[in-house]
Amino acid sequence: MEAIKALGVDIKTGVTVGRDVTISDLRERGYRAFFLAIGAHQNISLNIPGEDLEGVVDAISLLFALNLKVGASVGSNVVVIGGGNSAVDSARTAKRRSKGVVRILYRRTAEEMTAVRDEVEEAINEGISIEYLTSPVEILGDGTKVTGIRCQRMKMGEMEADGRRRPEPIPGSEFVIDADHVVIAIGQRPNTSLLNIRWLEIDSDDATIKVEPLTLETRIPGIFAGGDCVTGPNNVVEAVATGLQAAESIDRYLRGRDLRKGRSPEKPQPVEIDVSERDASHYKRARMPATPPYKRMGRLEEIA
Ligand SMILES: Cc1cc2nc3c(=O)[nH]c(=O)nc-3n(C[C@H](O)[C@H](O)[C@H](O)COP(=O)(O)OP(=O)(O)OC[C@H]3O[C@@H](n4cnc5c(N)ncnc54)[C@H](O)[C@@H]3O)c2cc1C
């Protein structure tokens, strides 16, 4: 942040574009080009009964509260639903603050989990259990608070269009587990409605902002977009790369130059490199030293 400020960038925090200030306001103040990089922070819900019970939260709210709010607490029987990075981060963060049990329910198998593999291993080392091939059917409560989850066992079925096999329920396999805190972490989508920008083209399936892939310009001249709000939940490296791509477009736009000339839509491709055994190291990849799992509990410091 300091390096960016040193370049002369003025950063205003605590401002929601669309609510506190609009793009039209900013245009009136003389700004001529805009880059939308609002991420994908709106939680996708499970659409099962009981999601509105006290003690049921989404991953982003849980992480926000535990990282930033003083006095935020977690239950003693936490169940996280999902298999991606936000599920594993939520479970590991909850485990550091919980005196009890934290487990993850995932409807597919370990191979299909989209979370970073090392993070999954660390979660298991920290005492988090993962129930694979398990899907929630109903969140149970006492009328106010969550008390458990009715689950069902799944089996892997036919291959789907995305190359992953579809999980299918096993009839008669329902069972109930106790829970006093349930975290829903099955994915997020961009919250574009908050932006309040008319004419922005939004994908009706996943709520991402549609852009011209080469320039990242939206269908409104001078408004560009990139990162998770265009790709859907992705990763830091690819989000940062779109920042660079948009900066090139914005620079051309402000100078009145052609946004496309000399640019290629082709992404860098991996190439095979012939490394002879003689050149390769005989040492195994070094493991980063890390704080042992028992010393990580009760705090949220970096572990490596
Ligand atoms: C729990 C979790 C764990 C993850 N773990 C990893 C990981 O291990 N490795 C990895 O590479 N990636 C990980 N990711 C993904 C990674 O965080 C994202 O791909 C990346 O941060 C996307 O960058 P972005 O700039 O598009 O959006 P973000 O980094 O999400 O930033 C968007 C910003 O815009 C702000 N914003 C939203 N709406 C408005 C508005 N209307 N006005 C003003 N500001 C607004 C948001 O508050 C936020 O600060 C993880 C994501 C999550 C949720």
Coordinates of C-alpha atoms and ligand atoms in Angstrom, one line a residue:
M1 CA 0.0 0.0 0.0
E2 CA 2.8 2.4 0.9
A3 CA 4.5 1.7 -2.5
I4 CA 1.2 2.5 -4.3
K5 CA 0.7 5.7 -2.3
A6 CA 4.2 6.7 -3.1
L7 CA 3.3 6.6 -6.8
G8 CA 0.8 9.4 -6.1
V9 CA -2.3 7.2 -5.8
D10 CA -5.0 8.7 -3.6
I11 CA -6.8 5.9 -1.6
K12 CA -10.2 6.6 -0.1
T13 CA -11.3 3.8 2.3
G14 CA -14.8 3.2 3.7
V15 CA -16.5 4.3 0.5
T16 CA -19.1 2.1 -1.3
V17 CA -19.3 3.0 -4.9
G18 CA -23.0 3.1 -5.9
R19 CA -24.1 4.1 -2.4
D20 CA -21.7 6.8 -1.1
V21 CA -20.6 8.0 -4.5
T22 CA -21.7 7.1 -8.0
I23 CA -19.8 6.8 -11.3
S24 CA -21.9 9.8 -12.5
D25 CA -20.7 11.9 -9.5
L26 CA -17.1 10.9 -10.3
R27 CA -17.5 11.8 -13.9
E28 CA -18.9 15.2 -12.9
R29 CA -15.7 15.7 -10.7
G30 CA -13.6 15.2 -13.8
Y31 CA -12.7 11.5 -13.7
R32 CA -12.6 10.0 -17.2
A33 CA -11.9 6.3 -16.8
F34 CA -12.9 3.7 -14.2
F35 CA -11.7 0.2 -13.3
L36 CA -14.2 -2.0 -11.5
A37 CA -12.5 -4.6 -9.3
I38 CA -15.2 -5.3 -6.7
G39 CA -14.4 -9.0 -6.3
A40 CA -17.0 -11.7 -5.7
H41 CA -18.2 -11.3 -2.1
Q42 CA -21.9 -12.1 -2.2
N43 CA -22.4 -15.5 -0.6
I44 CA -24.3 -18.2 -2.5
S45 CA -26.9 -19.7 -0.2
L46 CA -27.7 -23.4 0.1
N47 CA -31.5 -22.9 -0.4
I48 CA -32.4 -25.5 2.3
P49 CA -34.6 -24.9 5.3
G50 CA -33.1 -23.4 8.4
E51 CA -30.5 -21.1 6.8
D52 CA -32.0 -18.1 8.7
L53 CA -31.5 -19.6 12.1
E54 CA -29.3 -17.8 14.6
G55 CA -25.7 -19.3 14.4
V56 CA -25.8 -19.8 10.6
V57 CA -23.4 -17.5 8.9
D58 CA -21.6 -17.2 5.5
A59 CA -17.9 -17.6 5.1
I60 CA -17.1 -14.0 4.3
S61 CA -19.1 -12.7 7.3
L62 CA -17.3 -15.2 9.6
L63 CA -13.8 -14.3 8.4
F64 CA -14.6 -10.6 8.6
A65 CA -15.9 -10.9 12.2
L66 CA -13.1 -13.1 13.5
N67 CA -10.4 -11.0 11.8
L68 CA -11.7 -7.5 12.5
K69 CA -14.4 -7.4 15.2
V70 CA -13.3 -7.3 18.8
G71 CA -15.1 -10.0 20.9
A72 CA -16.4 -12.1 18.0
S73 CA -16.7 -15.7 19.0
V74 CA -17.3 -19.1 17.5
G75 CA -19.3 -22.1 18.8
S76 CA -17.9 -25.3 20.3
N77 CA -19.4 -27.4 17.5
V78 CA -18.7 -25.7 14.2
V79 CA -19.7 -27.2 10.9
V80 CA -18.4 -25.6 7.7
I81 CA -20.2 -26.5 4.4
G82 CA -18.1 -26.4 1.2
G83 CA -14.8 -27.6 -0.4
G84 CA -13.0 -24.5 -1.6
N85 CA -10.5 -22.0 -0.2
S86 CA -13.2 -20.1 1.7
A87 CA -14.4 -23.3 3.4
V88 CA -10.9 -24.3 4.5
D89 CA -10.0 -20.7 5.5
S90 CA -13.2 -20.5 7.6
A91 CA -12.6 -23.8 9.2
R92 CA -9.0 -23.0 10.1
T93 CA -9.9 -19.6 11.4
A94 CA -12.8 -20.9 13.5
K95 CA -10.5 -23.7 14.9
R96 CA -8.1 -21.1 16.2
R97 CA -10.9 -19.4 18.1
S98 CA -13.0 -22.5 19.1
K99 CA -12.5 -24.6 22.2
G100 CA -14.4 -27.4 20.6
V101 CA -14.8 -29.4 17.4
V102 CA -14.6 -27.9 13.8
R103 CA -15.5 -30.1 10.8
I104 CA -16.1 -29.6 7.1
L105 CA -18.9 -31.2 5.1
Y106 CA -18.1 -31.7 1.4
R107 CA -20.4 -33.3 -1.1
R108 CA -17.7 -34.7 -3.4
T109 CA -14.4 -36.5 -2.7
A110 CA -11.0 -35.2 -1.6
E111 CA -9.8 -35.2 -5.3
E112 CA -12.5 -32.8 -6.3
M113 CA -11.9 -30.3 -3.5
T114 CA -10.9 -27.0 -5.1
A115 CA -9.1 -25.6 -2.0
V116 CA -5.3 -25.4 -2.2
R117 CA -4.0 -28.9 -1.3
D118 CA -1.4 -27.7 1.3
E119 CA -4.2 -25.8 3.1
V120 CA -6.3 -28.9 3.3
E121 CA -3.4 -30.9 4.8
E122 CA -2.7 -28.1 7.3
A123 CA -6.4 -28.1 8.3
I124 CA -6.3 -31.8 8.9
N125 CA -3.0 -31.4 10.9
E126 CA -4.8 -28.7 13.0
G127 CA -7.5 -31.3 14.0
I128 CA -10.3 -30.3 11.5
S129 CA -12.1 -33.4 10.2
I130 CA -13.6 -33.5 6.7
E131 CA -16.7 -35.5 6.0
Y132 CA -16.5 -36.3 2.2
L133 CA -19.6 -37.3 0.1
T134 CA -21.9 -35.6 2.6
S135 CA -24.5 -33.0 1.8
P136 CA -26.8 -31.0 4.1
V137 CA -30.5 -31.4 3.5
E138 CA -31.9 -29.2 6.4
I139 CA -30.4 -27.0 9.1
L140 CA -32.1 -27.9 12.4
G141 CA -32.9 -25.5 15.2
D142 CA -34.8 -25.0 18.5
G143 CA -37.0 -22.3 16.9
T144 CA -34.3 -19.7 17.3
K145 CA -30.8 -21.1 17.3
V146 CA -29.2 -23.8 15.2
T147 CA -28.8 -27.2 16.9
G148 CA -27.7 -29.5 14.1
I149 CA -27.8 -30.5 10.4
R150 CA -29.7 -33.2 8.7
C151 CA -27.3 -34.7 6.1
Q152 CA -27.3 -37.3 3.4
R153 CA -24.5 -39.4 2.0
M154 CA -23.6 -39.0 -1.7
K155 CA -22.0 -41.1 -4.4
M156 CA -20.2 -39.8 -7.5
G157 CA -22.3 -40.1 -10.6
E158 CA -22.1 -39.1 -14.3
M159 CA -19.5 -36.6 -15.6
E160 CA -20.8 -33.1 -15.9
A161 CA -20.0 -30.4 -18.5
D162 CA -17.3 -28.9 -16.2
G163 CA -15.4 -32.2 -16.3
R164 CA -16.3 -33.1 -12.7
R165 CA -18.6 -36.0 -11.8
R166 CA -22.0 -35.1 -10.4
P167 CA -22.6 -36.0 -6.7
E168 CA -25.8 -38.0 -6.3
P169 CA -27.7 -38.6 -3.0
I170 CA -27.9 -42.2 -1.7
P171 CA -31.5 -42.9 -0.9
G172 CA -32.2 -43.7 2.8
S173 CA -28.8 -42.4 3.9
E174 CA -29.9 -39.4 6.0
F175 CA -28.4 -38.8 9.4
V176 CA -28.2 -35.9 11.9
I177 CA -25.1 -34.2 13.3
D178 CA -25.0 -31.7 16.1
A179 CA -23.9 -28.1 15.5
D180 CA -24.1 -24.8 17.3
H181 CA -22.4 -22.8 14.5
V182 CA -22.8 -23.4 10.8
V183 CA -20.7 -21.7 8.2
I184 CA -22.0 -21.7 4.6
A185 CA -19.0 -21.6 2.2
I186 CA -20.2 -22.9 -1.1
G187 CA -19.1 -20.0 -3.2
Q188 CA -19.5 -16.3 -3.8
R189 CA -20.6 -14.1 -6.7
P190 CA -20.1 -10.4 -7.5
N191 CA -22.5 -8.0 -5.9
T192 CA -22.9 -5.8 -9.0
S193 CA -26.4 -4.4 -8.0
L194 CA -24.7 -2.3 -5.4
L195 CA -22.7 -0.5 -8.0
N196 CA -25.8 1.2 -9.4
I197 CA -24.4 1.5 -12.9
R198 CA -27.1 1.4 -15.7
W199 CA -26.2 -0.4 -18.9
L200 CA -23.4 -2.5 -17.4
E201 CA -23.8 -6.0 -19.0
I202 CA -24.1 -8.7 -16.3
D203 CA -24.0 -12.5 -16.9
S204 CA -27.4 -13.8 -15.9
D205 CA -25.9 -17.2 -14.7
D206 CA -23.1 -16.1 -12.4
A207 CA -23.6 -12.3 -12.0
T208 CA -20.1 -11.5 -13.4
I209 CA -19.5 -8.3 -15.4
K210 CA -19.1 -8.9 -19.1
V211 CA -16.1 -7.3 -20.7
E212 CA -14.3 -7.3 -24.0
P213 CA -11.6 -9.9 -23.3
L214 CA -8.7 -8.1 -24.9
T215 CA -9.2 -4.6 -23.4
L216 CA -11.4 -5.5 -20.4
E217 CA -13.7 -2.6 -21.4
T218 CA -17.3 -3.1 -20.4
R219 CA -19.9 -2.1 -22.9
I220 CA -19.8 1.5 -21.4
P221 CA -16.9 3.4 -22.9
G222 CA -14.3 4.3 -20.2
I223 CA -15.5 1.7 -17.7
F224 CA -13.2 -1.3 -17.4
A225 CA -13.5 -4.3 -15.1
G226 CA -11.3 -7.2 -14.0
G227 CA -10.5 -9.7 -11.3
D228 CA -13.1 -11.9 -9.6
C229 CA -16.0 -9.7 -10.6
V230 CA -15.3 -10.7 -14.2
T231 CA -14.0 -14.3 -13.9
G232 CA -16.0 -15.3 -10.8
P233 CA -14.0 -16.5 -7.7
N234 CA -10.5 -17.2 -8.9
N235 CA -7.0 -16.4 -7.5
V236 CA -4.8 -13.5 -6.6
V237 CA -2.3 -14.0 -9.5
E238 CA -5.0 -13.8 -12.2
A239 CA -6.7 -10.9 -10.6
V240 CA -3.5 -8.9 -10.4
A241 CA -2.8 -9.7 -14.1
T242 CA -6.1 -8.2 -15.1
G243 CA -5.1 -5.0 -13.3
L244 CA -2.1 -4.7 -15.5
Q245 CA -4.1 -5.5 -18.6
A246 CA -6.7 -2.8 -17.7
A247 CA -4.0 -0.3 -16.9
E248 CA -2.7 -0.6 -20.5
S249 CA -6.2 -0.1 -21.8
I250 CA -6.9 2.9 -19.5
D251 CA -3.6 4.6 -20.5
R252 CA -4.5 4.2 -24.2
Y253 CA -8.1 5.4 -23.5
L254 CA -7.0 8.6 -21.8
R255 CA -4.5 9.3 -24.5
G256 CA -7.1 8.8 -27.2
R257 CA -5.2 5.8 -28.7
D258 CA -6.5 2.6 -30.2
L259 CA -7.3 0.2 -27.3
R260 CA -6.6 -3.0 -29.4
K261 CA -3.8 -2.2 -31.8
G262 CA -0.7 -4.4 -31.4
R263 CA -2.3 -6.4 -28.5
S264 CA -2.9 -10.1 -28.7
P265 CA -5.8 -12.0 -27.1
E266 CA -3.5 -15.0 -26.6
K267 CA -2.5 -15.8 -23.0
P268 CA 1.0 -17.1 -22.3
Q269 CA 1.1 -20.9 -22.8
P270 CA 3.1 -23.4 -20.7
V271 CA 6.1 -24.8 -22.7
E272 CA 7.9 -28.1 -22.3
I273 CA 11.4 -27.5 -21.1
D274 CA 14.0 -30.3 -21.5
V275 CA 15.8 -30.4 -18.2
S276 CA 18.5 -33.0 -18.1
E277 CA 19.0 -35.0 -15.0
R278 CA 22.5 -33.5 -14.7
D279 CA 21.0 -30.0 -14.3
A280 CA 18.2 -31.0 -11.9
S281 CA 18.8 -30.7 -8.1
H282 CA 19.2 -34.0 -6.3
Y283 CA 17.6 -32.4 -3.2
K284 CA 13.9 -32.7 -2.5
R285 CA 11.9 -29.5 -2.4
A286 CA 12.5 -27.8 1.0
R287 CA 9.5 -27.6 3.4
M288 CA 8.9 -24.1 4.9
P289 CA 9.4 -24.2 8.7
A290 CA 5.9 -23.7 10.3
T291 CA 4.6 -23.1 13.8
P292 CA 3.4 -26.5 15.2
P293 CA -0.4 -26.9 15.1
Y294 CA -0.8 -26.8 18.9
K295 CA 0.9 -23.4 19.1
R296 CA -1.4 -21.9 16.4
M297 CA -4.6 -22.1 18.5
G298 CA -6.1 -19.0 20.1
R299 CA -4.3 -16.6 17.6
L300 CA -4.4 -15.7 14.0
E301 CA -0.8 -15.0 13.3
E302 CA 1.0 -16.3 10.1
I303 CA 2.3 -19.8 10.6
A304 CA 5.1 -19.9 8.1
Ligands
LIG1 C1 -11.7 -17.0 2.0 C2 -11.0 -16.9 0.7 C3 -9.7 -17.5 0.6 C4 -9.0 -17.4 -0.5 N1 -7.7 -18.0 -0.6 C5 -7.0 -17.8 -1.7 C6 -5.7 -18.4 -1.8 O1 -5.2 -19.1 -0.9 N2 -4.9 -18.1 -2.9 C7 -5.4 -17.3 -3.9 O2 -4.6 -17.0 -4.9 N3 -6.6 -16.8 -3.9 C8 -7.4 -17.0 -2.8 N4 -8.7 -16.5 -2.8 C9 -9.2 -15.7 -3.9 C10 -8.6 -14.3 -4.0 O3 -8.8 -13.7 -2.7 C11 -9.3 -13.5 -5.1 O4 -9.2 -14.3 -6.3 C12 -8.7 -12.1 -5.3 O5 -8.6 -11.4 -4.1 C13 -9.6 -11.4 -6.2 O6 -9.1 -10.0 -6.3 P1 -10.0 -8.8 -6.8 O7 -9.2 -7.6 -6.8 O8 -10.8 -9.2 -8.0 O9 -11.1 -8.7 -5.6 P2 -11.0 -8.6 -4.0 O10 -9.6 -8.9 -3.6 O11 -12.1 -9.5 -3.5 O12 -11.2 -7.1 -3.8 C14 -12.5 -6.5 -4.0 C15 -12.6 -5.2 -3.2 O13 -13.6 -4.4 -3.6 C16 -14.4 -3.9 -2.5 N5 -15.7 -3.6 -3.0 C17 -16.7 -4.4 -3.4 N6 -17.8 -3.7 -3.8 C18 -17.5 -2.4 -3.7 C19 -18.2 -1.2 -4.0 N7 -19.4 -1.2 -4.4 N8 -17.5 0.0 -3.7 C20 -16.3 0.0 -3.2 N9 -15.5 -1.1 -3.0 C21 -16.2 -2.3 -3.2 C22 -14.3 -5.1 -1.6 O14 -14.7 -4.6 -0.3 C23 -12.9 -5.5 -1.7 O15 -12.0 -4.7 -0.9 C24 -9.5 -16.6 -1.6 C25 -10.7 -16.0 -1.5 C26 -11.5 -16.2 -0.4 C27 -12.8 -15.5 -0.3

